[in-house]
Every structure is written in structure tokens, then in C-alpha cells.
Coordinates of C-alpha atoms in Angstrom, one line a residue:
Chain A
M127 CA 0.0 0.0 0.0
F128 CA 1.6 3.2 -1.2
G129 CA -0.6 6.2 -1.7
L130 CA -1.6 9.8 -1.2
Q131 CA -4.9 10.7 0.4
E132 CA -7.0 13.7 1.3
G133 CA -8.5 13.6 4.8
P134 CA -7.4 11.6 7.9
I135 CA -5.3 8.5 7.3
D136 CA -6.6 5.4 9.0
V137 CA -3.5 4.1 10.8
A138 CA -4.9 0.6 11.4
T139 CA -5.4 0.1 7.6
V140 CA -1.8 1.0 6.9
R141 CA -0.7 -1.2 9.7
R142 CA -2.7 -4.2 8.4
A143 CA -1.1 -3.9 5.0
V144 CA 2.2 -5.3 6.5
S145 CA 0.7 -8.1 8.6
N146 CA 2.4 -11.4 8.1
P147 CA 2.8 -14.5 10.4
R148 CA 6.6 -14.4 9.7
F149 CA 6.9 -11.0 11.2
G150 CA 8.2 -10.5 14.8
A151 CA 8.2 -6.7 14.6
I152 CA 5.8 -4.1 13.3
L153 CA 6.7 -0.4 13.5
V154 CA 4.2 2.3 12.7
F155 CA 5.6 5.8 12.4
E156 CA 3.2 8.8 12.3
G157 CA 4.5 12.2 11.3
V158 CA 2.1 14.5 13.1
T159 CA 1.3 18.2 12.7
R160 CA 2.8 20.1 15.7
D161 CA 1.2 23.1 17.2
N162 CA 4.4 25.2 16.9
F163 CA 7.5 25.7 14.7
D164 CA 10.5 27.8 15.8
G165 CA 8.4 29.2 18.6
R166 CA 5.6 30.3 16.2
E167 CA 2.1 28.9 16.6
V168 CA 1.0 26.6 13.8
A169 CA -2.7 26.4 13.0
Q170 CA -2.4 23.7 10.4
L171 CA -0.3 22.4 7.6
A172 CA -1.2 22.1 3.9
Y173 CA 0.5 19.4 1.8
E174 CA 0.7 19.3 -2.0
A175 CA 2.1 16.5 -4.1
Y176 CA 3.0 15.7 -7.7
P177 CA 1.1 12.4 -7.7
E178 CA 2.5 11.1 -11.0
M179 CA 6.0 11.2 -9.5
A180 CA 5.2 10.8 -5.8
I181 CA 3.4 7.4 -6.0
P182 CA 6.1 5.7 -8.0
A183 CA 8.7 7.3 -5.6
L184 CA 6.8 5.8 -2.6
E185 CA 6.7 2.4 -4.4
A186 CA 10.5 2.7 -5.0
I187 CA 11.1 3.1 -1.3
G188 CA 9.1 -0.1 -0.7
Q189 CA 11.2 -1.9 -3.4
Q190 CA 14.5 -0.7 -1.8
I191 CA 13.4 -1.9 1.6
A192 CA 12.6 -5.3 0.3
E193 CA 16.0 -5.5 -1.3
R194 CA 18.0 -4.1 1.6
W195 CA 16.2 -6.0 4.4
P196 CA 15.1 -9.3 2.9
G197 CA 11.6 -10.4 4.0
A198 CA 10.7 -6.8 5.1
K199 CA 7.5 -5.2 4.0
C200 CA 6.6 -1.5 3.9
A201 CA 3.4 0.6 3.4
I202 CA 3.3 4.4 3.2
V203 CA 0.4 6.7 3.0
H204 CA 0.9 10.5 2.8
R205 CA -1.8 13.0 3.3
V206 CA -2.4 15.9 0.9
G207 CA -4.5 19.0 1.5
I208 CA -5.0 20.5 5.0
C209 CA -3.6 18.5 7.9
P210 CA -4.7 19.9 11.3
V211 CA -2.7 19.8 14.5
E212 CA -2.4 16.3 16.1
E213 CA -3.3 14.6 12.8
A214 CA -0.9 12.5 10.8
S215 CA 0.6 13.8 7.6
V216 CA 2.3 10.5 6.9
V217 CA 2.0 7.0 8.2
I218 CA 4.8 4.5 7.5
A219 CA 4.3 0.9 8.6
V220 CA 7.1 -1.7 8.4
G221 CA 7.1 -5.3 9.2
T222 CA 10.2 -7.5 9.5
P223 CA 11.0 -11.0 10.9
H224 CA 13.5 -9.4 13.4
R225 CA 13.5 -6.2 15.4
P226 CA 16.7 -4.3 14.5
A227 CA 15.8 -4.4 10.8
C228 CA 12.4 -2.9 11.6
Y229 CA 13.9 0.2 13.1
Q230 CA 16.4 0.6 10.3
A231 CA 13.9 0.1 7.5
S232 CA 11.4 2.5 9.1
R233 CA 13.9 5.2 9.5
F234 CA 15.2 4.6 6.0
A235 CA 11.7 5.0 4.6
L236 CA 11.1 8.3 6.4
E237 CA 14.5 9.8 5.4
E238 CA 14.0 8.7 1.7
L239 CA 10.5 10.1 1.7
K240 CA 11.7 13.4 3.0
A241 CA 14.6 13.5 0.5
Q242 CA 13.1 12.0 -2.7
V243 CA 9.3 12.1 -2.8
P244 CA 7.8 15.2 -4.5
I245 CA 5.6 16.5 -1.7
W246 CA 5.6 20.1 -0.4
K247 CA 4.5 21.5 2.9
K248 CA 3.0 24.9 3.8
E249 CA 2.8 26.0 7.4
I250 CA -0.2 28.1 8.1
Y251 CA 0.0 30.4 11.1
A252 CA -2.6 32.6 12.7
D253 CA -1.0 35.5 10.8
G254 CA 0.5 34.1 7.6
S255 CA 2.0 31.1 5.9
A256 CA 5.2 29.8 4.5
W257 CA 6.4 26.8 2.3
K258 CA 8.8 24.8 4.4
A259 CA 11.6 22.6 3.0
N260 CA 13.0 19.5 4.7
T261 CA 16.5 19.9 6.1
S262 CA 19.0 17.1 5.5
T263 CA 19.4 16.3 9.3
Chain B
M252 CA 9.0 25.2 -32.1
I253 CA 7.9 22.5 -29.7
T254 CA 5.0 22.5 -27.2
V255 CA 5.5 21.2 -23.6
T256 CA 3.1 20.9 -20.7
V257 CA 4.5 22.6 -17.6
R258 CA 3.4 21.7 -14.1
Y259 CA 3.7 24.1 -11.1
F260 CA 3.8 23.1 -7.4
A261 CA 3.9 24.9 -4.1
A262 CA 5.6 28.3 -4.1
L263 CA 6.1 28.2 -7.9
R264 CA 2.4 27.4 -8.4
E265 CA 1.5 30.4 -6.3
R266 CA 4.0 32.6 -8.0
R267 CA 2.8 31.6 -11.5
G268 CA -0.9 31.6 -10.4
L269 CA -1.3 28.4 -12.4
E270 CA -1.2 24.6 -11.8
T271 CA -0.3 23.8 -15.4
E272 CA 0.1 25.4 -18.8
L273 CA 1.0 24.6 -22.3
M274 CA 4.1 26.4 -23.5
Q275 CA 5.9 26.8 -26.8
T276 CA 9.6 27.0 -26.9
S277 CA 12.5 26.4 -29.3
E278 CA 13.9 22.9 -30.0
T279 CA 17.2 24.0 -28.5
T280 CA 15.8 25.0 -25.2
T281 CA 17.0 23.0 -22.2
I282 CA 14.8 22.3 -19.2
G283 CA 17.0 24.6 -17.0
R284 CA 16.8 27.4 -19.5
L285 CA 13.0 27.1 -19.7
Y286 CA 12.9 27.5 -15.9
A287 CA 15.0 30.7 -16.1
Q288 CA 12.7 32.1 -18.8
I289 CA 9.5 31.5 -16.8
F290 CA 11.0 32.5 -13.5
P291 CA 13.7 35.1 -14.1
P292 CA 16.0 35.3 -11.0
G293 CA 14.8 38.2 -8.8
P294 CA 16.8 40.2 -6.3
D295 CA 16.8 37.1 -4.0
G296 CA 18.1 34.9 -6.8
A297 CA 16.2 31.9 -8.3
L298 CA 14.5 29.3 -6.1
P299 CA 16.7 26.2 -6.4
V300 CA 14.7 23.5 -8.1
A301 CA 15.1 20.0 -9.4
Y302 CA 13.9 19.2 -12.9
A303 CA 11.6 16.5 -14.0
Q304 CA 10.9 15.5 -17.6
N305 CA 8.0 13.1 -18.1
H306 CA 8.1 12.2 -14.3
V307 CA 11.8 11.5 -14.3
R308 CA 14.4 13.7 -12.7
V309 CA 16.9 15.1 -15.2
P310 CA 19.8 17.5 -15.2
G311 CA 19.1 21.2 -16.1
A312 CA 21.0 20.7 -19.4
T313 CA 18.5 18.2 -20.7
P314 CA 17.0 19.2 -24.0
L315 CA 13.2 19.2 -24.4
A316 CA 11.1 17.4 -26.9
D317 CA 7.6 18.1 -28.3
G318 CA 4.9 16.8 -26.0
D319 CA 7.1 16.6 -22.9
E320 CA 5.6 17.1 -19.4
V321 CA 8.0 19.4 -17.6
A322 CA 8.0 20.1 -13.8
F323 CA 10.2 22.3 -11.6
L324 CA 10.5 20.8 -8.1
P325 CA 11.0 23.2 -5.3
P326 CA 12.8 22.0 -2.1
L327 CA 10.7 19.1 -0.8
G328 CA 8.7 19.1 2.4
G329 CA 7.0 15.7 2.7
G330 CA 7.0 13.7 5.9
Chain C
M297 CA 0.4 4.0 30.7
F298 CA 2.7 1.1 31.9
G299 CA 1.1 -2.2 32.4
L300 CA 0.8 -6.0 32.0
Q301 CA -2.3 -7.5 30.5
E302 CA -3.9 -10.8 29.7
G303 CA -5.5 -11.0 26.3
P304 CA -5.0 -8.9 23.2
I305 CA -3.4 -5.4 23.6
D306 CA -5.4 -2.6 22.1
V307 CA -2.7 -0.8 20.1
A308 CA -4.8 2.3 19.6
T309 CA -5.2 2.8 23.4
V310 CA -1.5 2.6 23.9
R311 CA -1.0 5.0 21.0
R312 CA -3.5 7.5 22.5
A313 CA -1.6 7.6 25.8
V314 CA 1.2 9.5 24.1
S315 CA -0.9 12.0 22.1
N316 CA 0.1 15.6 22.6
P317 CA -0.2 18.7 20.3
R318 CA 3.6 19.3 20.8
F319 CA 4.5 16.0 19.2
G320 CA 5.7 15.8 15.6
A321 CA 6.4 12.1 15.7
I322 CA 4.6 9.1 17.1
L323 CA 6.2 5.6 16.9
V324 CA 4.3 2.5 17.8
F325 CA 6.4 -0.7 18.1
E326 CA 4.6 -4.1 18.2
G327 CA 6.6 -7.2 19.1
V328 CA 4.6 -9.9 17.5
T329 CA 4.6 -13.7 17.9
R330 CA 6.3 -15.2 14.8
D331 CA 5.2 -18.6 13.4
N332 CA 8.8 -19.9 13.5
F333 CA 12.0 -19.8 15.5
D334 CA 15.3 -21.3 14.3
G335 CA 13.4 -23.2 11.6
R336 CA 11.0 -24.7 14.1
E337 CA 7.2 -24.0 13.9
V338 CA 5.9 -22.0 16.8
A339 CA 2.3 -22.5 17.7
Q340 CA 2.1 -19.8 20.4
L341 CA 4.1 -18.1 23.1
A342 CA 3.3 -17.9 26.8
Y343 CA 4.6 -14.9 28.8
E344 CA 4.9 -14.8 32.6
A345 CA 5.9 -11.7 34.7
Y346 CA 6.8 -10.8 38.2
P347 CA 4.3 -8.0 38.3
E348 CA 5.5 -6.3 41.5
M349 CA 8.9 -5.8 39.9
A350 CA 7.9 -5.6 36.2
I351 CA 5.5 -2.6 36.5
P352 CA 8.0 -0.4 38.4
A353 CA 10.6 -1.5 35.8
L354 CA 8.4 -0.3 32.9
E355 CA 7.7 2.9 34.7
A356 CA 11.5 3.4 35.2
I357 CA 11.9 3.1 31.4
G358 CA 9.4 5.9 31.0
Q359 CA 11.2 8.0 33.5
Q360 CA 14.6 7.5 31.8
I361 CA 13.1 8.4 28.4
A362 CA 11.7 11.6 29.8
E363 CA 15.1 12.5 31.2
R364 CA 17.2 11.6 28.2
W365 CA 14.9 13.0 25.5
P366 CA 13.2 16.1 27.1
G367 CA 9.6 16.4 26.2
A368 CA 9.3 12.7 25.1
K369 CA 6.5 10.5 26.4
C370 CA 6.4 6.7 26.5
A371 CA 3.7 4.1 27.1
I372 CA 4.3 0.3 27.3
V373 CA 1.9 -2.6 27.7
H374 CA 3.2 -6.1 27.8
R375 CA 1.0 -9.1 27.4
V376 CA 1.1 -12.1 29.9
G377 CA -0.3 -15.5 29.3
I378 CA -0.8 -17.1 25.9
C379 CA 0.1 -14.9 22.9
P380 CA -0.9 -16.5 19.6
V381 CA 0.9 -16.0 16.3
E382 CA 0.4 -12.6 14.7
E383 CA -0.7 -11.1 18.0
A384 CA 1.4 -8.5 19.9
S385 CA 3.3 -9.5 23.0
V386 CA 4.3 -5.9 23.7
V387 CA 3.3 -2.5 22.4
I388 CA 5.6 0.5 22.9
A389 CA 4.3 3.9 22.0
V390 CA 6.6 6.9 22.0
G391 CA 5.8 10.5 21.2
T392 CA 8.4 13.3 20.7
P393 CA 8.5 16.8 19.3
H394 CA 11.1 15.8 16.7
R395 CA 11.6 12.6 14.7
P396 CA 15.2 11.4 15.4
A397 CA 14.5 11.3 19.1
C398 CA 11.4 9.2 18.5
Y399 CA 13.4 6.4 16.9
Q400 CA 16.1 6.5 19.5
A401 CA 13.7 6.5 22.5
S402 CA 11.6 3.7 21.1
R403 CA 14.6 1.5 20.5
F404 CA 15.9 2.4 23.9
A405 CA 12.6 1.3 25.5
L406 CA 12.6 -2.0 23.7
E407 CA 16.2 -2.9 24.6
E408 CA 15.8 -1.8 28.2
L409 CA 12.6 -3.9 28.4
K410 CA 14.3 -6.9 27.1
A411 CA 17.3 -6.5 29.5
Q412 CA 15.7 -5.3 32.7
V413 CA 12.0 -6.1 33.0
P414 CA 11.2 -9.4 34.8
I415 CA 9.2 -11.1 32.1
W416 CA 9.8 -14.6 30.7
K417 CA 8.8 -16.3 27.5
K418 CA 8.0 -19.9 26.7
E419 CA 7.9 -21.0 23.1
I420 CA 5.2 -23.7 22.5
Y421 CA 5.8 -25.9 19.5
A422 CA 3.6 -28.6 18.0
D423 CA 5.8 -31.1 19.8
G424 CA 7.1 -29.5 23.0
S425 CA 8.1 -26.2 24.6
A426 CA 11.1 -24.2 25.9
W427 CA 11.8 -21.1 27.9
K428 CA 13.7 -18.6 25.8
A429 CA 16.0 -15.9 27.0
N430 CA 16.7 -12.7 25.2
T431 CA 20.1 -12.3 23.8
S432 CA 22.0 -9.1 24.2
T433 CA 22.2 -8.4 20.4
Chain D
M156 CA 15.6 -18.9 62.3
I157 CA 13.9 -16.5 59.9
T158 CA 11.0 -17.0 57.6
V159 CA 11.0 -15.7 54.0
T160 CA 8.5 -15.8 51.1
V161 CA 10.0 -17.3 47.9
R162 CA 8.6 -16.6 44.5
Y163 CA 9.3 -18.8 41.5
F164 CA 9.0 -17.9 37.9
A165 CA 9.3 -19.6 34.5
A166 CA 11.6 -22.7 34.4
L167 CA 12.2 -22.4 38.2
R168 CA 8.5 -22.4 38.9
E169 CA 8.1 -25.5 36.8
R170 CA 11.0 -27.2 38.4
R171 CA 9.8 -26.4 41.9
G172 CA 6.2 -27.1 41.0
L173 CA 5.2 -24.0 43.0
E174 CA 4.6 -20.3 42.4
T175 CA 5.4 -19.3 46.0
E176 CA 6.3 -20.8 49.4
L177 CA 7.2 -19.8 52.9
M178 CA 10.7 -21.0 53.9
Q179 CA 12.6 -21.1 57.1
T180 CA 16.3 -20.5 57.0
S181 CA 19.1 -19.4 59.3
E182 CA 19.8 -15.7 59.9
T183 CA 23.2 -16.1 58.3
T184 CA 22.0 -17.4 55.0
T185 CA 22.6 -15.2 52.0
I186 CA 20.1 -15.0 49.1
G187 CA 22.6 -16.8 46.9
R188 CA 23.1 -19.6 49.3
L189 CA 19.3 -20.0 49.7
Y190 CA 19.1 -20.5 45.9
A191 CA 21.8 -23.2 46.0
Q192 CA 19.9 -24.9 48.8
I193 CA 16.6 -25.0 46.9
F194 CA 18.1 -25.7 43.5
P195 CA 21.3 -27.7 44.0
P196 CA 23.4 -27.6 40.8
G197 CA 22.7 -30.6 38.7
P198 CA 24.9 -32.2 36.0
D199 CA 24.3 -29.2 33.8
G200 CA 25.2 -26.7 36.5
A201 CA 22.8 -24.2 38.1
L202 CA 20.5 -22.0 36.0
P203 CA 22.1 -18.5 36.2
V204 CA 19.7 -16.2 38.0
A205 CA 19.5 -12.6 39.3
Y206 CA 18.4 -12.1 42.9
A207 CA 15.6 -9.9 44.1
Q208 CA 14.9 -9.0 47.7
N209 CA 11.6 -7.2 48.4
H210 CA 11.4 -6.4 44.6
V211 CA 14.9 -4.9 44.4
R212 CA 17.8 -6.6 42.6
V213 CA 20.6 -7.5 45.0
P214 CA 23.9 -9.4 44.9
G215 CA 24.0 -13.0 45.8
A216 CA 26.0 -12.2 49.0
T217 CA 23.1 -10.2 50.4
P218 CA 21.9 -11.5 53.8
L219 CA 18.2 -12.2 54.3
A220 CA 15.9 -10.8 57.0
D221 CA 12.7 -12.2 58.5
G222 CA 9.7 -11.4 56.4
D223 CA 11.7 -10.8 53.1
E224 CA 10.1 -11.6 49.8
V225 CA 12.8 -13.4 47.8
A226 CA 12.8 -14.1 44.1
F227 CA 15.3 -15.8 41.7
L228 CA 15.1 -14.3 38.2
P229 CA 16.0 -16.7 35.4
P230 CA 17.3 -15.1 32.1
L231 CA 14.6 -12.6 30.9
G232 CA 12.5 -13.1 27.8
G233 CA 10.2 -10.1 27.6
G234 CA 9.7 -8.1 24.4

């Protein structure tokens, strides 16, 4: 499961996409809209994607994970449009037979997503807005 | 002359006031040159972008072909 | 939320225990019963705890996380009794303002739990059973 | 003589056939010596355990007191 969606992401659905009796570890990451950035109050975020590139890029992350961590499975859903505070902008589920690989693969998926997938974020404050780029840290 | 479809996202979409447009350009134009034509560098310089031709990232020196879908990708913010 | 429980763990409840508008990252780890171990088919696992020590030990992990990653919050529920294949023996939820700390704190909680919390695991095969200790890897 | 409560878990519970018992022992007995008395090392040696006195981990040389709750913790398997 690799997709973009408007409206709240159902975490349990993404989690179920990686269920497998061979898996000893499941890790579900949620990137959530925070109520502040650099001390400034954030009302909500707005995400925009280039779907024709973003979905293949998400699928490519899943492919890389399957190659680097044999037996691992990944599912990623990213929200587009308005994402209010405390709601998830992205849900990444990873299942692996063993636990260390699960943490490695989940983190890999998140960093690859931030670096490679054509999605953009606008922070909307009480008194303005700004497009915010990911840093490489 | 060739015709390409240009897609705009995020800050570039807002600056251009458009999501997409058809654009005519010369056969010798590269994707980087097209970007500079549409968004001439202002006092703050140009927004650094990546280039995509038919949904594949390409270098700025890549020549364009008739019917291409072209996109300029501002710094990413997913996650 | 730090506890032991018989029967299935409700992942969403553990996840909600770390909700906070300051959090940009939520990570939910599930340790799940695998259908095999060292090539042998596993029918189910049975977990046993020393509750009077295990619950304070889980709480101590939460305390250490709050000290090492300021602003982080952790919740851990471990199952006791029979845990069938594909069901979670442990759910660890961590919320943090920023993402790297979330992965670090979640992994820390898991490793501390395995090393410090008085809980034991019995693997039940089609043709026998064995108590299995955690390794330090 | 003092009386302590002993708790058994996992393989030790199965070996002893008990979850808990009251046990009388001398005032000079350490927690490690009590373990060796209850579970004399067999041909495979003794199961390596950690010691807990009143829910706190202690070294094997720790003396016992009347009313203590004592537990021997086999290698852990949580997670």
C-alpha cells in the first residue's frame, strides 16, 4: 500500500497492510502536525504532491526496503491538503522478521521520503503562511 | 517550435498563479533554460529546483522534446 | 500507561496515551509472535511476569526516556499468558517533538525492556516447549 | 531462624512445582546460598539467576531478614 490521500489517514489500515505471520516486529511511524514551529504557533499544515511522481517514488522506497532487508514489507500513505494539529501527515508501517531491521527500515523509509518524494508543505500560522523545506538532518 | 506541458507546485504554483500550462519553446531549449525564462531570477536569486521530464528527474542541461511534461520541483517538504 | 495485561493489547489505546499537540512524531512498536523460531514451527508463546517488579521497571523506562529526551513521552503494555501467532506480546508507543529522538527513544525502551523487566517467554511448538531468554544483540 | 517468602517464575516455577512458598532458614543465610539450597546444581550446573529481595535486585551475597520476599530471576525473555 503506497498512496496519497485527502482527509485523515486510517493508521490501522496501513498497519494491516504489513501483517504477516513471519513478522516478529511491526513499527508504525506517524508524522504529526505540531502546534508550533520555531516558537511560532502553527494552526495547520497544507501538503501538496506531484502524484504522477510521488506514488512511484513511494513504491520505489518499498522496493528498496525489500532489497536491503530481505523479508521486510513496507506501506506508506501520505496526506495531501489540509492537515490539522495532532493529525498524521504521513503513516509508515514496516514489518520484519526481526526487530533491529524494523527500526532501520522504518527510519530509511522516512528519510528517503523526505529527500526524494515530490511533496511540499505549507505552514499556516494565525497571521500568515510559508512553504517549508525539509532539512537534511 | 515545440510544445510542452509545464506543471507548477507549491511556491512556484502560487508565484505563477497556475497549476499547469502549455508552453511553446524552441527545440534547442534545455529544461533549465525554460525555468529561467519562466522565473527570471529576482533580487533574492532563483528558487533552487530539481527538474523532471515526463516524471523522471533530469539535469538542467537536458533538451526538451515536443509533448514533454515538464516540472520544476522546489525543495521538498514531505514527511 | 505502563502495564501488564492478559488477552490482546489494544494498540490504539497505547498510542493515544502519548498524544500531545507538541509532538511531531509518534512511533508504535509491536513485538509480534512469529510462526517460527530457528526453523521450528511456533504454535504460540506464553509470557509470565513478576508484576511487583515488572511494572515499576516499565515505569522506570518511561522516567529514563523523559530524562534523556526532554519532552518525550512513552507508554508500554506487555501481554502475559498465551500470545498466539500474529498477536502483539508488547506495544511500545513513544511521542516526541522531533523525529530522530522518537526512533532513539523507542529503540531504547525496547532494549531496556528486554534487558531489565522481569518477564519470561515460553515457546510452545507442536511437539514441545522451551523457555527462551533474550540475547544481548 | 527467619521466615521468607520465595517466588518462583518460568523454568524455576516449573522445576519447583510451586509459584510461591514460605521457607525457614538461618539468619546467616545469603540470598545466593538459599538459591543453591533450593536448587542444588545438577549435572548441567545451576541456572544462572539474578536475585531480588523485596522487589529490588541485590547481589548473591546479600543477607536475608525475617519477612523478606525473595525471588530468583531466570534469564529474561520479555519483548
